[in-house]
Amino acid sequence: MKRGYKIAVIRGDGIGPEVISEGKKVLEAVSELENIALEWVEYPHGAEHYLESGELIGEDTLKELKKSDAIYFGCIGDPRVETGILEQGILLTLRFYFDQYVNLRPVKLLEGVRTPLAGKRPEDIDISVVRENTEDFYVGIGGRVKWKGKGKKRDELEIVRKLYNIKFGVDIETDADELAYQIGVVTREGCERVMRFAFELANEKGKKKVTSVDKANVLTHGYGFWREVFNEVAKEYPAIDTEFNFVDAICMWLVKNPEWYQVVVTPNMFGDIITDLGAMIQGGLGLAPGANINPDGVSMFEPIHGSAPKYAGKNVSNPIATIWAGAMLLETVGEKSAAERVLSAIEAVLREGKVRTYDLGGNSKTSEVGDAVVGEIRRLS
Ligand code: IPM
Ligand code: MN
């Protein structure tokens, strides 16, 4: 009996469509060998669809997506749409609606890839970053306040009033001065679940240490709490070592000593930042995948790069991040062996080094990389 999965596809903007085509090509090829049947359901959501219809992603679509086993996502962002609209209205909406509370981002240097870090080899860079994905500064609570008169007392008074009035949408409208604020929220449950995921992942992968990232020395309320919860959760896993890194310090040490890190668990905002840094040390954004996981629900897989409008439709972008995200999709739905085959094929293509896109110093086409990965999957089987 074939095992079947229904996969919703949102190609999105810019280079999204072309990198997703390569991902689908590879997943189809491995499925054939693994006796898996994939049913693809394509969705048009992205800038074009928004400009035509005014829909970002509506409740009806979200309900329909709920019936799929996974979502395969390209990328979004378009110069015609004001920044933030598509990001919040589509990508973050999906992460929040499906409560994909883990954003798992492997930072792994594959053989044949150059890292900008002098002297570091593949065995030195192999980190699983577990980014919290539904809280922190991403909750979208904030606003602007205008008020008459100056002075600190006055500011504080107005902010407090505004905070208490968030629910009622009351603005204090005058013309004298202005401020904007954004609130980060971390909850006990939100921390515990993502931290447990990190420890379980360490166990599964035979890793010995989990590093927790925060800024508890300054943002004492939110990240002090994060640290406190981490200490409690760590007690459930006495066999695994733990440490804390301030976010500024981990940015420094990831560059100097990436080999120190195995599993890193981080609040949302800091995770966003350190995984771009991570992408660079693993050879570039063209190689960095991400999995938005809800272990009990619908998960979503995407490259972490943006839509690169300048390269759209040119068939030159690196599809490896998207193909790798496809491997994570397979692993998450339970097809471990298929996932391993895809990753081995990616590694073989990079090691060989003949087929590579411009970002890796080559001049191969996007589609040629997909073909090469398919070739390796078949050759290695
Ligand atoms: C990412 C992106 C998103 C984020 C944006 C596009 C909302 O930068 O996936 O890392 O900040 O999470
Ligand atoms: Mn990011």
mmCIF file of C-alpha atoms and ligand atoms in Angstrom:
data_model
loop_
_atom_site.group_PDB
_atom_site.id
_atom_site.type_symbol
_atom_site.label_atom_id
_atom_site.label_comp_id
_atom_site.label_asym_id
_atom_site.label_seq_id
_atom_site.Cartn_x
_atom_site.Cartn_y
_atom_site.Cartn_z
ATOM 1 C CA MET A 1 0.000 0.000 0.000
ATOM 2 C CA LYS A 2 1.206 3.436 -0.903
ATOM 3 C CA ARG A 3 1.375 6.014 1.836
ATOM 4 C CA GLY A 4 -0.306 9.184 0.693
ATOM 5 C CA TYR A 5 0.065 12.834 1.687
ATOM 6 C CA LYS A 6 -1.820 15.896 0.651
ATOM 7 C CA ILE A 7 0.498 18.866 0.350
ATOM 8 C CA ALA A 8 -0.702 22.425 0.000
ATOM 9 C CA VAL A 9 1.638 24.562 -2.068
ATOM 10 C CA ILE A 10 1.946 28.321 -1.742
ATOM 11 C CA ARG A 11 4.638 29.436 -4.152
ATOM 12 C CA GLY A 12 4.302 33.111 -3.292
ATOM 13 C CA ASP A 13 6.304 35.876 -4.946
ATOM 14 C CA GLY A 14 9.517 36.533 -6.823
ATOM 15 C CA ILE A 15 11.644 33.421 -7.105
ATOM 16 C CA GLY A 16 9.127 31.404 -5.037
ATOM 17 C CA PRO A 17 7.472 29.666 -8.019
ATOM 18 C CA GLU A 18 10.714 28.479 -9.599
ATOM 19 C CA VAL A 19 12.360 27.167 -6.425
ATOM 20 C CA ILE A 20 9.148 25.359 -5.459
ATOM 21 C CA SER A 21 9.074 23.685 -8.894
ATOM 22 C CA GLU A 22 12.466 22.141 -8.156
ATOM 23 C CA GLY A 23 11.353 21.086 -4.697
ATOM 24 C CA LYS A 24 8.289 19.352 -6.100
ATOM 25 C CA LYS A 25 10.389 17.686 -8.777
ATOM 26 C CA VAL A 26 12.704 16.224 -6.125
ATOM 27 C CA LEU A 27 9.929 15.141 -3.755
ATOM 28 C CA GLU A 28 8.144 13.440 -6.639
ATOM 29 C CA ALA A 29 11.297 11.553 -7.584
ATOM 30 C CA VAL A 30 11.978 10.292 -4.081
ATOM 31 C CA SER A 31 8.330 9.407 -3.559
ATOM 32 C CA GLU A 32 8.417 7.134 -6.556
ATOM 33 C CA LEU A 33 11.256 5.161 -4.983
ATOM 34 C CA GLU A 34 9.667 5.122 -1.548
ATOM 35 C CA ASN A 35 6.177 4.103 -2.580
ATOM 36 C CA ILE A 36 4.700 7.410 -1.478
ATOM 37 C CA ALA A 37 1.842 9.176 -3.272
ATOM 38 C CA LEU A 38 1.871 12.960 -3.075
ATOM 39 C CA GLU A 39 -1.211 14.981 -3.869
ATOM 40 C CA TRP A 40 -0.349 18.615 -4.550
ATOM 41 C CA VAL A 41 -2.897 21.378 -4.077
ATOM 42 C CA GLU A 42 -1.705 24.743 -5.368
ATOM 43 C CA TYR A 43 -2.784 28.055 -3.846
ATOM 44 C CA PRO A 44 -2.271 31.433 -5.525
ATOM 45 C CA HIS A 45 -1.635 33.502 -2.414
ATOM 46 C CA GLY A 46 1.013 36.193 -2.616
ATOM 47 C CA ALA A 47 1.440 39.726 -3.959
ATOM 48 C CA GLU A 48 -0.190 39.151 -7.344
ATOM 49 C CA HIS A 49 -3.258 37.560 -5.832
ATOM 50 C CA TYR A 50 -3.468 40.320 -3.232
ATOM 51 C CA LEU A 51 -3.244 43.091 -5.816
ATOM 52 C CA GLU A 52 -5.902 41.436 -7.956
ATOM 53 C CA SER A 53 -8.363 40.336 -5.289
ATOM 54 C CA GLY A 54 -7.507 42.176 -2.073
ATOM 55 C CA GLU A 55 -7.188 38.843 -0.269
ATOM 56 C CA LEU A 56 -4.061 38.156 1.752
ATOM 57 C CA ILE A 57 -5.118 34.786 3.149
ATOM 58 C CA GLY A 58 -8.695 34.409 4.297
ATOM 59 C CA GLU A 59 -10.423 32.253 6.847
ATOM 60 C CA ASP A 60 -11.889 29.984 4.141
ATOM 61 C CA THR A 61 -8.477 29.229 2.716
ATOM 62 C CA LEU A 62 -7.042 28.628 6.175
ATOM 63 C CA LYS A 63 -9.823 26.160 6.952
ATOM 64 C CA GLU A 64 -9.155 24.346 3.722
ATOM 65 C CA LEU A 65 -5.419 24.224 4.412
ATOM 66 C CA LYS A 66 -6.210 22.523 7.685
ATOM 67 C CA LYS A 67 -7.111 19.409 5.713
ATOM 68 C CA SER A 68 -3.620 19.050 4.282
ATOM 69 C CA ASP A 69 -0.767 17.049 5.769
ATOM 70 C CA ALA A 70 1.724 19.851 5.258
ATOM 71 C CA ILE A 71 2.238 23.198 3.571
ATOM 72 C CA TYR A 72 5.106 23.809 1.176
ATOM 73 C CA PHE A 73 5.798 27.530 1.069
ATOM 74 C CA GLY A 74 8.002 29.500 -1.343
ATOM 75 C CA CYS A 75 8.599 33.094 -0.291
ATOM 76 C CA ILE A 76 6.812 36.414 -0.189
ATOM 77 C CA GLY A 77 7.643 40.064 -0.707
ATOM 78 C CA ASP A 78 7.012 42.374 -3.634
ATOM 79 C CA PRO A 79 8.146 45.953 -4.265
ATOM 80 C CA ARG A 80 4.573 46.919 -5.231
ATOM 81 C CA VAL A 81 3.257 46.127 -1.762
ATOM 82 C CA GLU A 82 4.174 48.133 1.310
ATOM 83 C CA THR A 83 6.576 46.255 3.549
ATOM 84 C CA GLY A 84 4.928 44.217 6.297
ATOM 85 C CA ILE A 85 1.561 43.648 4.615
ATOM 86 C CA LEU A 86 2.354 40.327 2.957
ATOM 87 C CA GLU A 87 4.675 39.214 5.745
ATOM 88 C CA GLN A 88 2.025 39.696 8.391
ATOM 89 C CA GLY A 89 -1.021 38.979 6.267
ATOM 90 C CA ILE A 90 0.249 35.697 4.841
ATOM 91 C CA LEU A 91 3.383 34.204 6.391
ATOM 92 C CA LEU A 92 2.835 35.195 10.019
ATOM 93 C CA THR A 93 -0.890 34.541 9.719
ATOM 94 C CA LEU A 94 -0.122 30.967 8.678
ATOM 95 C CA ARG A 95 2.414 30.437 11.469
ATOM 96 C CA PHE A 96 -0.019 31.751 14.063
ATOM 97 C CA TYR A 97 -3.214 30.206 12.708
ATOM 98 C CA PHE A 98 -1.669 26.740 12.681
ATOM 99 C CA ASP A 99 0.112 27.399 15.970
ATOM 100 C CA GLN A 100 3.427 26.342 14.445
ATOM 101 C CA TYR A 101 5.277 27.092 17.607
ATOM 102 C CA VAL A 102 8.647 25.697 16.567
ATOM 103 C CA ASN A 103 10.721 27.184 13.805
ATOM 104 C CA LEU A 104 13.425 24.604 13.287
ATOM 105 C CA ARG A 105 16.378 25.896 11.315
ATOM 106 C CA PRO A 106 19.381 23.643 10.736
ATOM 107 C CA VAL A 107 22.663 25.508 10.421
ATOM 108 C CA LYS A 108 24.827 22.862 8.860
ATOM 109 C CA LEU A 109 27.838 23.280 6.636
ATOM 110 C CA LEU A 110 27.654 20.652 3.913
ATOM 111 C CA GLU A 111 30.739 19.258 2.237
ATOM 112 C CA GLY A 112 31.755 21.131 -0.877
ATOM 113 C CA VAL A 113 30.341 24.421 0.413
ATOM 114 C CA ARG A 114 32.578 27.324 1.395
ATOM 115 C CA THR A 115 31.909 29.032 4.689
ATOM 116 C CA PRO A 116 33.224 32.568 5.129
ATOM 117 C CA LEU A 117 34.655 31.426 8.471
ATOM 118 C CA ALA A 118 38.342 30.731 7.925
ATOM 119 C CA GLY A 119 39.452 27.257 8.910
ATOM 120 C CA LYS A 120 36.003 25.874 9.792
ATOM 121 C CA ARG A 121 35.005 22.527 8.341
ATOM 122 C CA PRO A 122 31.654 20.707 8.025
ATOM 123 C CA GLU A 123 32.167 18.954 11.369
ATOM 124 C CA ASP A 124 32.516 22.366 13.049
ATOM 125 C CA ILE A 125 29.164 23.733 11.894
ATOM 126 C CA ASP A 126 26.208 21.491 12.673
ATOM 127 C CA ILE A 127 23.628 23.281 14.784
ATOM 128 C CA SER A 128 19.880 22.909 15.188
ATOM 129 C CA VAL A 129 18.370 26.283 15.956
ATOM 130 C CA VAL A 130 14.958 25.937 17.585
ATOM 131 C CA ARG A 131 13.286 29.315 17.263
ATOM 132 C CA GLU A 132 10.086 30.020 19.173
ATOM 133 C CA ASN A 133 7.584 30.990 16.492
ATOM 134 C CA THR A 134 4.358 32.373 17.948
ATOM 135 C CA GLU A 135 5.249 34.836 20.725
ATOM 136 C CA ASP A 136 7.711 37.549 21.735
ATOM 137 C CA PHE A 137 7.652 40.766 19.675
ATOM 138 C CA TYR A 138 5.810 38.912 16.922
ATOM 139 C CA VAL A 139 2.463 39.025 18.756
ATOM 140 C CA GLY A 140 1.713 42.345 17.076
ATOM 141 C CA ILE A 141 0.719 44.368 20.124
ATOM 142 C CA GLY A 142 1.739 47.976 19.845
ATOM 143 C CA GLY A 143 0.673 51.386 18.751
ATOM 144 C CA ARG A 144 1.404 55.046 18.627
ATOM 145 C CA VAL A 145 0.575 57.737 21.111
ATOM 146 C CA LYS A 146 0.407 61.488 20.595
ATOM 147 C CA TRP A 147 0.074 63.772 23.550
ATOM 148 C CA LYS A 148 0.236 67.389 24.595
ATOM 149 C CA GLY A 149 3.149 68.677 26.587
ATOM 150 C CA LYS A 150 6.463 67.031 27.377
ATOM 151 C CA GLY A 151 8.147 65.496 30.385
ATOM 152 C CA LYS A 152 8.784 61.956 31.467
ATOM 153 C CA LYS A 153 5.904 61.756 33.903
ATOM 154 C CA ARG A 154 3.536 62.756 31.216
ATOM 155 C CA ASP A 155 4.957 60.155 28.793
ATOM 156 C CA GLU A 156 4.591 57.386 31.266
ATOM 157 C CA LEU A 157 1.102 58.363 32.166
ATOM 158 C CA GLU A 158 0.022 58.341 28.557
ATOM 159 C CA ILE A 159 1.705 55.015 27.803
ATOM 160 C CA VAL A 160 0.071 53.383 30.760
ATOM 161 C CA ARG A 161 -3.261 54.806 29.761
ATOM 162 C CA LYS A 162 -2.767 53.586 26.254
ATOM 163 C CA LEU A 163 -1.817 50.116 27.433
ATOM 164 C CA TYR A 164 -4.914 49.824 29.550
ATOM 165 C CA ASN A 165 -6.963 51.049 26.622
ATOM 166 C CA ILE A 166 -5.573 48.771 23.930
ATOM 167 C CA LYS A 167 -8.722 46.730 23.965
ATOM 168 C CA PHE A 168 -10.916 49.750 23.399
ATOM 169 C CA GLY A 169 -8.802 51.261 20.644
ATOM 170 C CA VAL A 170 -8.682 54.635 22.336
ATOM 171 C CA ASP A 171 -6.019 56.987 21.017
ATOM 172 C CA ILE A 172 -4.955 60.127 22.759
ATOM 173 C CA GLU A 173 -4.933 62.507 19.874
ATOM 174 C CA THR A 174 -3.089 65.801 20.117
ATOM 175 C CA ASP A 175 -0.283 67.449 18.207
ATOM 176 C CA ALA A 176 2.494 68.034 20.675
ATOM 177 C CA ASP A 177 4.608 64.922 20.709
ATOM 178 C CA GLU A 178 4.534 61.343 19.566
ATOM 179 C CA LEU A 179 5.850 57.914 20.411
ATOM 180 C CA ALA A 180 5.502 54.341 19.192
ATOM 181 C CA TYR A 181 5.742 51.166 21.223
ATOM 182 C CA GLN A 182 5.764 47.430 20.599
ATOM 183 C CA ILE A 183 5.235 44.801 23.255
ATOM 184 C CA GLY A 184 6.810 41.365 23.456
ATOM 185 C CA VAL A 185 4.942 38.607 25.242
ATOM 186 C CA VAL A 186 6.253 35.244 26.419
ATOM 187 C CA THR A 187 3.989 32.788 28.198
ATOM 188 C CA ARG A 188 4.912 29.859 30.408
ATOM 189 C CA GLU A 189 3.238 27.384 28.085
ATOM 190 C CA GLY A 190 4.820 29.009 25.029
ATOM 191 C CA CYS A 191 8.293 28.729 26.556
ATOM 192 C CA GLU A 192 7.852 25.237 27.939
ATOM 193 C CA ARG A 193 6.645 23.658 24.731
ATOM 194 C CA VAL A 194 9.406 25.007 22.524
ATOM 195 C CA MET A 195 12.069 24.236 25.129
ATOM 196 C CA ARG A 196 10.851 20.658 25.515
ATOM 197 C CA PHE A 197 10.969 20.316 21.751
ATOM 198 C CA ALA A 198 14.609 21.450 21.848
ATOM 199 C CA PHE A 199 15.534 18.932 24.567
ATOM 200 C CA GLU A 200 13.683 16.100 22.833
ATOM 201 C CA LEU A 201 15.462 16.955 19.601
ATOM 202 C CA ALA A 202 18.810 16.850 21.403
ATOM 203 C CA ASN A 203 17.921 13.420 22.783
ATOM 204 C CA GLU A 204 16.837 12.143 19.405
ATOM 205 C CA LYS A 205 20.009 13.343 17.698
ATOM 206 C CA GLY A 206 22.320 12.209 20.465
ATOM 207 C CA LYS A 207 23.381 15.798 21.234
ATOM 208 C CA LYS A 208 24.737 16.587 24.657
ATOM 209 C CA LYS A 209 23.998 20.278 25.109
ATOM 210 C CA VAL A 210 21.195 22.804 24.706
ATOM 211 C CA THR A 211 22.042 26.516 24.650
ATOM 212 C CA SER A 212 19.327 28.995 25.575
ATOM 213 C CA VAL A 213 19.462 32.512 24.145
ATOM 214 C CA ASP A 214 18.066 35.587 25.900
ATOM 215 C CA LYS A 215 18.803 39.131 26.974
ATOM 216 C CA ALA A 216 17.828 38.612 30.585
ATOM 217 C CA ASN A 217 20.316 41.243 31.751
ATOM 218 C CA VAL A 218 18.302 44.063 30.200
ATOM 219 C CA LEU A 219 14.841 42.822 29.216
ATOM 220 C CA THR A 220 14.439 41.364 32.660
ATOM 221 C CA HIS A 221 10.687 40.842 32.654
ATOM 222 C CA GLY A 222 10.234 38.864 29.463
ATOM 223 C CA TYR A 223 13.577 37.166 29.069
ATOM 224 C CA GLY A 224 14.156 36.786 32.796
ATOM 225 C CA PHE A 225 10.991 34.712 32.720
ATOM 226 C CA TRP A 226 12.219 32.799 29.667
ATOM 227 C CA ARG A 227 15.414 31.950 31.583
ATOM 228 C CA GLU A 228 13.477 30.868 34.664
ATOM 229 C CA VAL A 229 11.273 28.522 32.646
ATOM 230 C CA PHE A 230 14.326 27.140 30.833
ATOM 231 C CA ASN A 231 15.902 26.243 34.166
ATOM 232 C CA GLU A 232 12.762 24.384 35.174
ATOM 233 C CA VAL A 233 12.414 22.488 31.898
ATOM 234 C CA ALA A 234 16.120 21.600 31.952
ATOM 235 C CA LYS A 235 15.545 19.676 35.187
ATOM 236 C CA GLU A 236 13.409 17.196 33.227
ATOM 237 C CA TYR A 237 16.491 16.368 31.127
ATOM 238 C CA PRO A 238 19.343 15.820 33.595
ATOM 239 C CA ALA A 239 21.506 14.008 31.020
ATOM 240 C CA ILE A 240 21.755 17.069 28.793
ATOM 241 C CA ASP A 241 24.070 19.967 29.611
ATOM 242 C CA THR A 242 22.700 23.469 29.417
ATOM 243 C CA GLU A 243 24.065 26.967 29.137
ATOM 244 C CA PHE A 244 22.806 30.509 28.640
ATOM 245 C CA ASN A 245 24.059 32.920 26.026
ATOM 246 C CA PHE A 246 23.043 36.537 25.727
ATOM 247 C CA VAL A 247 21.960 37.228 22.179
ATOM 248 C CA ASP A 248 24.786 39.651 21.487
ATOM 249 C CA ALA A 249 27.319 37.144 22.783
ATOM 250 C CA ILE A 250 26.001 34.265 20.687
ATOM 251 C CA CYS A 251 26.314 36.420 17.555
ATOM 252 C CA MET A 252 29.958 36.786 18.391
ATOM 253 C CA TRP A 253 30.642 33.175 19.352
ATOM 254 C CA LEU A 254 28.759 31.686 16.406
ATOM 255 C CA VAL A 255 31.311 33.380 14.190
ATOM 256 C CA LYS A 256 34.352 32.552 16.298
ATOM 257 C CA ASN A 257 33.470 29.081 17.647
ATOM 258 C CA PRO A 258 30.445 27.560 15.899
ATOM 259 C CA GLU A 259 31.645 24.109 17.016
ATOM 260 C CA TRP A 260 30.532 24.919 20.564
ATOM 261 C CA TYR A 261 26.858 24.759 19.602
ATOM 262 C CA GLN A 262 24.610 21.750 19.130
ATOM 263 C CA VAL A 263 20.999 22.685 19.856
ATOM 264 C CA VAL A 264 20.121 26.344 20.394
ATOM 265 C CA VAL A 265 16.712 27.405 21.677
ATOM 266 C CA THR A 266 15.766 31.043 21.273
ATOM 267 C CA PRO A 267 12.891 33.498 21.536
ATOM 268 C CA ASN A 268 11.303 34.469 18.236
ATOM 269 C CA MET A 269 12.965 37.802 17.471
ATOM 270 C CA PHE A 270 16.495 36.760 18.412
ATOM 271 C CA GLY A 271 15.958 33.537 16.468
ATOM 272 C CA ASP A 272 15.091 35.535 13.382
ATOM 273 C CA ILE A 273 18.363 37.410 13.660
ATOM 274 C CA ILE A 274 20.715 34.582 14.557
ATOM 275 C CA THR A 275 19.388 32.307 11.814
ATOM 276 C CA ASP A 276 20.325 34.850 9.148
ATOM 277 C CA LEU A 277 23.782 34.853 10.681
ATOM 278 C CA GLY A 278 23.595 31.053 10.706
ATOM 279 C CA ALA A 279 22.615 30.981 7.036
ATOM 280 C CA MET A 280 25.747 32.903 6.122
ATOM 281 C CA ILE A 281 28.097 30.634 8.036
ATOM 282 C CA GLN A 282 26.568 27.588 6.350
ATOM 283 C CA GLY A 283 27.339 29.075 2.964
ATOM 284 C CA GLY A 284 24.533 31.526 2.234
ATOM 285 C CA LEU A 285 20.794 32.035 2.243
ATOM 286 C CA GLY A 286 20.459 29.822 -0.814
ATOM 287 C CA LEU A 287 21.209 26.840 1.407
ATOM 288 C CA ALA A 288 19.146 27.568 4.529
ATOM 289 C CA PRO A 289 15.822 25.800 5.107
ATOM 290 C CA GLY A 290 13.234 26.290 7.819
ATOM 291 C CA ALA A 291 10.414 24.172 9.220
ATOM 292 C CA ASN A 292 7.472 25.787 11.008
ATOM 293 C CA ILE A 293 6.302 22.908 13.130
ATOM 294 C CA ASN A 294 3.206 22.146 15.129
ATOM 295 C CA PRO A 295 3.849 18.574 16.256
ATOM 296 C CA ASP A 296 0.097 17.993 16.620
ATOM 297 C CA GLY A 297 -1.105 19.958 13.631
ATOM 298 C CA VAL A 298 -0.258 21.197 10.155
ATOM 299 C CA SER A 299 3.367 22.209 9.673
ATOM 300 C CA MET A 300 4.851 24.427 7.003
ATOM 301 C CA PHE A 301 8.193 24.223 5.216
ATOM 302 C CA GLU A 302 10.023 27.039 3.478
ATOM 303 C CA PRO A 303 13.413 28.360 2.505
ATOM 304 C CA ILE A 304 14.375 31.131 4.899
ATOM 305 C CA HIS A 305 15.402 33.474 2.093
ATOM 306 C CA GLY A 306 13.128 36.160 0.672
ATOM 307 C CA SER A 307 11.554 36.538 -2.757
ATOM 308 C CA ALA A 308 14.584 38.178 -4.471
ATOM 309 C CA PRO A 309 12.403 40.020 -7.040
ATOM 310 C CA LYS A 310 15.442 40.988 -9.097
ATOM 311 C CA TYR A 311 16.062 37.327 -9.973
ATOM 312 C CA ALA A 312 12.435 36.289 -10.442
ATOM 313 C CA GLY A 313 11.739 34.193 -13.512
ATOM 314 C CA LYS A 314 15.414 34.056 -14.530
ATOM 315 C CA ASN A 315 15.970 30.428 -13.531
ATOM 316 C CA VAL A 316 19.212 31.311 -11.757
ATOM 317 C CA SER A 317 18.324 31.128 -8.045
ATOM 318 C CA ASN A 318 19.556 28.383 -5.792
ATOM 319 C CA PRO A 319 16.704 25.933 -5.063
ATOM 320 C CA ILE A 320 18.636 23.933 -2.460
ATOM 321 C CA ALA A 321 17.132 25.673 0.580
ATOM 322 C CA THR A 322 13.663 24.829 -0.756
ATOM 323 C CA ILE A 323 14.607 21.253 -1.640
ATOM 324 C CA TRP A 324 16.107 20.809 1.837
ATOM 325 C CA ALA A 325 12.894 22.246 3.329
ATOM 326 C CA GLY A 326 11.114 19.547 1.311
ATOM 327 C CA ALA A 327 13.297 16.935 3.016
ATOM 328 C CA MET A 328 12.241 18.361 6.380
ATOM 329 C CA LEU A 329 8.628 18.088 5.263
ATOM 330 C CA LEU A 330 9.097 14.406 4.513
ATOM 331 C CA GLU A 331 10.798 13.832 7.846
ATOM 332 C CA THR A 332 8.049 15.630 9.751
ATOM 333 C CA VAL A 333 5.222 13.634 8.158
ATOM 334 C CA GLY A 334 7.119 10.473 9.125
ATOM 335 C CA GLU A 335 9.021 9.628 5.930
ATOM 336 C CA LYS A 336 12.486 9.557 7.465
ATOM 337 C CA SER A 337 14.115 7.385 4.861
ATOM 338 C CA ALA A 338 12.845 9.544 1.988
ATOM 339 C CA ALA A 339 14.089 12.623 3.816
ATOM 340 C CA GLU A 340 17.533 11.081 4.265
ATOM 341 C CA ARG A 341 17.705 10.232 0.571
ATOM 342 C CA VAL A 342 16.990 13.836 -0.381
ATOM 343 C CA LEU A 343 19.607 15.206 1.980
ATOM 344 C CA SER A 344 22.212 12.695 0.800
ATOM 345 C CA ALA A 345 21.502 13.669 -2.800
ATOM 346 C CA ILE A 346 21.870 17.378 -1.985
ATOM 347 C CA GLU A 347 25.160 16.593 -0.275
ATOM 348 C CA ALA A 348 26.368 14.564 -3.237
ATOM 349 C CA VAL A 349 25.590 17.364 -5.691
ATOM 350 C CA LEU A 350 27.382 19.945 -3.550
ATOM 351 C CA ARG A 351 30.364 17.685 -2.908
ATOM 352 C CA GLU A 352 30.714 17.003 -6.617
ATOM 353 C CA GLY A 353 30.534 20.764 -7.206
ATOM 354 C CA LYS A 354 29.809 20.622 -10.933
ATOM 355 C CA VAL A 355 26.251 21.886 -10.761
ATOM 356 C CA ARG A 356 25.971 25.042 -8.714
ATOM 357 C CA THR A 357 24.165 28.340 -9.007
ATOM 358 C CA TYR A 358 25.786 31.789 -9.099
ATOM 359 C CA ASP A 359 25.608 32.288 -5.309
ATOM 360 C CA LEU A 360 27.967 29.326 -4.934
ATOM 361 C CA GLY A 361 30.286 30.579 -7.647
ATOM 362 C CA GLY A 362 28.791 28.554 -10.509
ATOM 363 C CA ASN A 363 26.507 29.350 -13.416
ATOM 364 C CA SER A 364 24.020 26.496 -13.377
ATOM 365 C CA LYS A 365 20.319 27.090 -13.747
ATOM 366 C CA THR A 366 17.800 26.583 -10.967
ATOM 367 C CA SER A 367 16.284 23.693 -12.892
ATOM 368 C CA GLU A 368 19.680 22.059 -13.467
ATOM 369 C CA VAL A 369 20.220 21.881 -9.710
ATOM 370 C CA GLY A 370 16.832 20.177 -9.282
ATOM 371 C CA ASP A 371 17.704 17.735 -12.088
ATOM 372 C CA ALA A 372 21.088 16.992 -10.514
ATOM 373 C CA VAL A 373 19.506 16.241 -7.125
ATOM 374 C CA VAL A 374 16.998 13.931 -8.808
ATOM 375 C CA GLY A 375 19.893 12.257 -10.663
ATOM 376 C CA GLU A 376 21.721 11.603 -7.383
ATOM 377 C CA ILE A 377 18.586 10.260 -5.689
ATOM 378 C CA ARG A 378 18.266 7.693 -8.476
ATOM 379 C CA ARG A 379 21.997 6.925 -8.604
ATOM 380 C CA LEU A 380 22.233 6.414 -4.844
ATOM 381 C CA SER A 381 19.196 4.146 -4.675
HETATM 382 C C1 IPM B 1 11.911 34.739 8.441
HETATM 383 C C2 IPM B 1 11.463 36.065 7.927
HETATM 384 C C3 IPM B 1 10.119 36.403 8.555
HETATM 385 C C4 IPM B 1 10.323 36.514 10.053
HETATM 386 C C5 IPM B 1 9.442 37.670 7.994
HETATM 387 C C6 IPM B 1 9.342 37.642 6.501
HETATM 388 C C7 IPM B 1 8.092 37.860 8.612
HETATM 389 O O1 IPM B 1 12.426 37.042 8.146
HETATM 390 O O2 IPM B 1 11.209 33.743 8.209
HETATM 391 O O3 IPM B 1 12.967 34.668 9.077
HETATM 392 O O4 IPM B 1 10.683 37.583 10.558
HETATM 393 O O5 IPM B 1 10.135 35.507 10.722
HETATM 394 MN MN MN B 2 14.244 36.263 9.006
#
